[in-house]
Short mmCIF file of C-alpha atoms and ligand atoms in Angstrom, two decimals:
data_model
loop_
_atom_site.label_atom_id
_atom_site.label_comp_id
_atom_site.label_asym_id
_atom_site.label_seq_id
_atom_site.Cartn_x
_atom_site.Cartn_y
_atom_site.Cartn_z
CA UNK A 1 0.11 0.10 0.06
CA UNK A 2 1.57 3.36 -1.02
CA UNK A 3 0.45 6.29 1.07
CA UNK A 4 0.63 9.91 0.29
CA UNK A 5 0.16 12.65 2.94
CA UNK A 6 -1.98 15.68 1.46
CA UNK A 7 -2.28 18.79 3.46
CA UNK A 8 -5.35 21.23 3.32
CA UNK A 9 -4.73 24.63 4.45
CA UNK A 10 -6.43 28.09 4.09
CA UNK A 11 -8.45 30.68 5.78
CA UNK A 12 -11.12 30.11 8.43
CA UNK A 13 -14.28 28.84 6.94
CA UNK A 14 -12.99 28.35 3.40
CA UNK A 15 -13.99 24.55 3.74
CA UNK A 16 -10.96 22.60 4.80
CA UNK A 17 -12.93 20.28 7.29
CA UNK A 18 -15.89 20.13 4.78
CA UNK A 19 -13.46 19.01 1.90
CA UNK A 20 -11.92 16.20 4.05
CA UNK A 21 -15.45 15.06 5.16
CA UNK A 22 -16.70 14.97 1.61
CA UNK A 23 -14.17 12.37 0.37
CA UNK A 24 -12.99 10.52 3.54
CA UNK A 25 -13.86 6.72 3.89
CA UNK A 26 -13.18 6.89 7.67
CA UNK A 27 -15.09 9.15 10.23
CA UNK A 28 -13.10 12.26 10.03
CA UNK A 29 -11.03 13.01 13.21
CA UNK A 30 -12.00 16.64 13.87
CA UNK A 31 -10.63 18.94 16.57
CA UNK A 32 -13.13 21.73 16.22
CA UNK A 33 -14.01 23.51 19.25
CA UNK A 34 -16.58 26.12 19.93
CA UNK A 35 -15.22 29.50 19.28
CA UNK A 36 -15.85 32.62 21.22
CA UNK A 37 -14.37 34.72 18.55
CA UNK A 38 -17.41 36.23 16.93
CA UNK A 39 -15.33 37.67 14.24
CA UNK A 40 -14.89 34.29 12.60
CA UNK A 41 -18.56 34.14 11.66
CA UNK A 42 -19.08 30.56 12.87
CA UNK A 43 -19.49 28.74 16.10
CA UNK A 44 -16.81 25.89 15.71
CA UNK A 45 -13.31 26.28 14.53
CA UNK A 46 -10.45 23.73 14.13
CA UNK A 47 -7.72 24.11 16.64
CA UNK A 48 -5.36 21.31 15.93
CA UNK A 49 -6.10 19.35 12.83
CA UNK A 50 -8.52 17.37 10.87
CA UNK A 51 -7.75 13.83 9.59
CA UNK A 52 -9.44 11.57 7.00
CA UNK A 53 -8.49 8.83 4.42
CA UNK A 54 -9.41 8.18 0.83
CA UNK A 55 -8.08 5.20 -1.20
CA UNK A 56 -7.21 5.26 -4.88
CA UNK A 57 -7.71 1.80 -6.15
CA UNK A 58 -6.31 -1.15 -4.21
CA UNK A 59 -2.58 -0.03 -3.91
CA UNK A 60 -2.73 3.75 -3.01
CA UNK A 61 -4.20 5.77 -0.08
CA UNK A 62 -4.18 9.37 0.54
CA UNK A 63 -4.03 10.62 4.19
CA UNK A 64 -5.65 13.97 4.36
CA UNK A 65 -4.78 16.34 7.05
CA UNK A 66 -6.44 19.77 7.63
CA UNK A 67 -4.78 22.61 9.37
CA UNK A 68 -6.35 25.16 11.61
CA UNK A 69 -7.25 28.35 9.73
CA UNK A 70 -6.34 30.95 12.22
CA UNK A 71 -2.83 32.20 12.01
CA UNK A 72 -2.31 32.15 15.70
CA UNK A 73 -2.19 28.40 15.38
CA UNK A 74 0.36 28.67 12.57
CA UNK A 75 2.73 26.58 14.79
CA UNK A 76 0.68 23.75 13.70
CA UNK A 77 1.00 24.41 10.10
CA UNK A 78 4.80 23.54 10.00
CA UNK A 79 4.24 20.41 12.20
CA UNK A 80 1.48 19.27 9.75
CA UNK A 81 3.56 20.10 6.69
CA UNK A 82 6.31 17.58 7.55
CA UNK A 83 6.29 14.83 5.00
CA UNK A 84 3.29 16.14 2.93
CA UNK A 85 3.50 15.37 -0.74
CA UNK A 86 1.02 18.04 -1.72
CA UNK A 87 -0.79 21.11 -0.50
CA UNK A 88 -4.35 22.32 -1.24
CA UNK A 89 -4.87 25.99 -0.30
CA UNK A 90 -8.55 26.90 0.26
CA UNK A 91 -9.46 30.42 -0.10
CA UNK A 92 -12.88 31.82 0.77
CA UNK A 93 -13.60 34.13 -2.11
CA UNK A 94 -16.13 36.04 0.07
CA UNK A 95 -13.60 37.44 2.57
CA UNK A 96 -12.51 41.02 2.12
CA UNK A 97 -8.95 40.48 0.80
CA UNK A 98 -8.80 36.87 -0.77
CA UNK A 99 -5.55 37.89 -2.69
CA UNK A 100 -3.82 38.92 0.54
CA UNK A 101 -5.22 35.49 2.13
CA UNK A 102 -3.54 33.54 -0.59
CA UNK A 103 -0.34 35.44 -0.53
CA UNK A 104 0.05 34.57 3.33
CA UNK A 105 -0.26 30.84 2.61
CA UNK A 106 1.73 30.86 -0.51
CA UNK A 107 4.59 32.54 1.59
CA UNK A 108 4.32 30.40 4.60
CA UNK A 109 4.29 27.16 2.64
CA UNK A 110 6.68 28.22 -0.09
CA UNK A 111 9.40 25.64 0.83
CA UNK A 112 6.75 22.82 0.81
CA UNK A 113 5.11 23.89 -2.53
CA UNK A 114 8.44 24.28 -4.28
CA UNK A 115 9.43 20.54 -3.36
CA UNK A 116 5.96 19.07 -3.78
CA UNK A 117 2.60 19.93 -5.47
CA UNK A 118 0.04 22.65 -4.98
CA UNK A 119 -3.58 23.40 -6.02
CA UNK A 120 -5.31 26.69 -4.96
CA UNK A 121 -9.03 26.33 -4.62
CA UNK A 122 -11.34 29.49 -4.50
CA UNK A 123 -14.47 28.47 -2.52
CA UNK A 124 -17.88 30.21 -2.32
CA UNK A 125 -17.03 32.00 -5.62
CA UNK A 126 -19.43 33.90 -7.49
CA UNK A 127 -17.79 34.55 -10.92
CA UNK A 128 -19.58 37.96 -11.22
CA UNK A 129 -17.73 39.41 -8.12
CA UNK A 130 -14.19 40.46 -8.27
CA UNK A 131 -11.24 39.56 -8.09
CA UNK A 132 -11.51 37.20 -11.03
CA UNK A 133 -9.84 33.84 -10.96
CA UNK A 134 -7.20 35.12 -13.34
CA UNK A 135 -6.04 37.74 -10.83
CA UNK A 136 -4.98 34.89 -8.52
CA UNK A 137 -3.22 33.12 -11.27
CA UNK A 138 -1.30 36.19 -12.08
CA UNK A 139 -0.35 36.91 -8.70
CA UNK A 140 1.21 33.42 -8.43
CA UNK A 141 2.91 33.84 -11.75
CA UNK A 142 4.58 37.00 -10.35
CA UNK A 143 5.88 34.80 -7.34
CA UNK A 144 7.06 32.27 -10.01
CA UNK A 145 4.64 29.69 -8.68
CA UNK A 146 2.93 27.92 -11.60
CA UNK A 147 0.11 25.74 -10.07
CA UNK A 148 -3.50 25.27 -10.82
CA UNK A 149 -6.02 27.68 -9.65
CA UNK A 150 -9.76 26.47 -9.61
CA UNK A 151 -13.10 27.40 -8.21
CA UNK A 152 -14.84 24.68 -6.57
CA UNK A 153 -17.62 23.63 -4.13
CA UNK A 154 -15.84 21.26 -1.67
CA UNK A 155 -19.23 19.98 -0.23
CA UNK A 156 -19.31 17.97 -3.58
CA UNK A 157 -17.30 14.82 -3.34
CA UNK A 158 -16.72 14.74 -7.14
CA UNK A 159 -15.06 18.16 -6.94
CA UNK A 160 -12.73 17.34 -4.12
CA UNK A 161 -11.72 14.25 -5.99
CA UNK A 162 -10.87 16.43 -8.99
CA UNK A 163 -8.77 18.70 -6.86
CA UNK A 164 -6.91 15.61 -5.43
CA UNK A 165 -6.42 14.52 -9.10
CA UNK A 166 -4.77 17.87 -9.93
CA UNK A 167 -2.35 17.21 -7.14
CA UNK A 168 -1.53 13.60 -8.05
CA UNK A 169 -0.84 14.59 -11.75
CA UNK A 170 1.68 17.07 -10.52
CA UNK A 171 3.16 14.43 -8.08
CA UNK A 172 3.47 11.90 -10.87
CA UNK A 173 5.27 14.38 -13.07
CA UNK A 174 7.92 14.75 -10.47
CA UNK A 175 8.75 11.06 -10.15
N1 LIG B 1 -20.99 27.72 -0.76
C1 LIG B 1 -19.94 26.94 -0.14
N2 LIG B 1 -19.88 26.68 1.13
C2 LIG B 1 -18.93 26.02 1.61
C3 LIG B 1 -18.06 25.38 0.78
N3 LIG B 1 -17.16 24.63 1.61
C4 LIG B 1 -17.55 24.89 2.87
N4 LIG B 1 -18.69 25.60 2.93
C5 LIG B 1 -19.39 25.85 4.18
O1 LIG B 1 -18.47 26.87 4.90
C6 LIG B 1 -18.84 26.52 6.38
C7 LIG B 1 -17.23 26.38 6.91
O2 LIG B 1 -16.73 25.20 6.30
P1 LIG B 1 -15.52 24.54 7.12
O3 LIG B 1 -15.30 23.10 6.44
O4 LIG B 1 -15.83 24.46 8.59
O5 LIG B 1 -14.21 25.41 6.90
P2 LIG B 1 -12.89 25.38 7.60
O6 LIG B 1 -12.77 26.34 8.66
O7 LIG B 1 -11.99 25.75 6.50
O8 LIG B 1 -12.75 23.92 8.06
C8 LIG B 1 -19.62 25.24 6.37
O9 LIG B 1 -20.88 25.91 6.85
C9 LIG B 1 -19.60 24.72 5.00
O10 LIG B 1 -20.88 24.15 4.86
C10 LIG B 1 -18.05 25.52 -0.47
O11 LIG B 1 -17.14 25.28 -1.34
N5 LIG B 1 -18.97 26.45 -1.15
MG1 LIG B 2 -12.04 23.35 9.95
#
């Protein structure tokens, strides 16, 4: 059995826990706690990690880890990044500065991304509302990071499998 560790990161409420729950074949281990931080706009937030698993055929399994969103838990980001073979960055497009959000994760995980694979996912996106998807791609090109940027609804299992496929294609290209 070949196993790959995949890490989901990104802003609070972008859908990290949801994405892992959408595809996991085991009950997701989730460390959400009730939050007293009303600015987050939701009652529960992840403080340590999420964990789920999905198998690809008989010989391969992905171990899916989700980071906490809040930057004050960023010490966990580095712990969780160890040994990861790919990174999914989820950006909630409805937040005030989604480009700035993306920049924070790209900068923080730059070493991991350059050694492995990355997909940027814009969640909750309404295509009529700026910034356009191309703006995110252009920002990454300026940082010399050439990775797919897609809009997706991670509540949908098929779309999360597609995101994982976009990562696996890059991983295979590196072998
Ligand atoms: N419209 C939309 N809502 C989403 C999407 N992903 C997650 N949500 C909702 O956003 C909320 C926060 O999701 P959650 O997975 O807890 O975010 P996390 O903080 O990144 O783990 C939940 O109510 C989800 O149902 C998405 O792709 N589109
Ligand atoms: Mg979460």
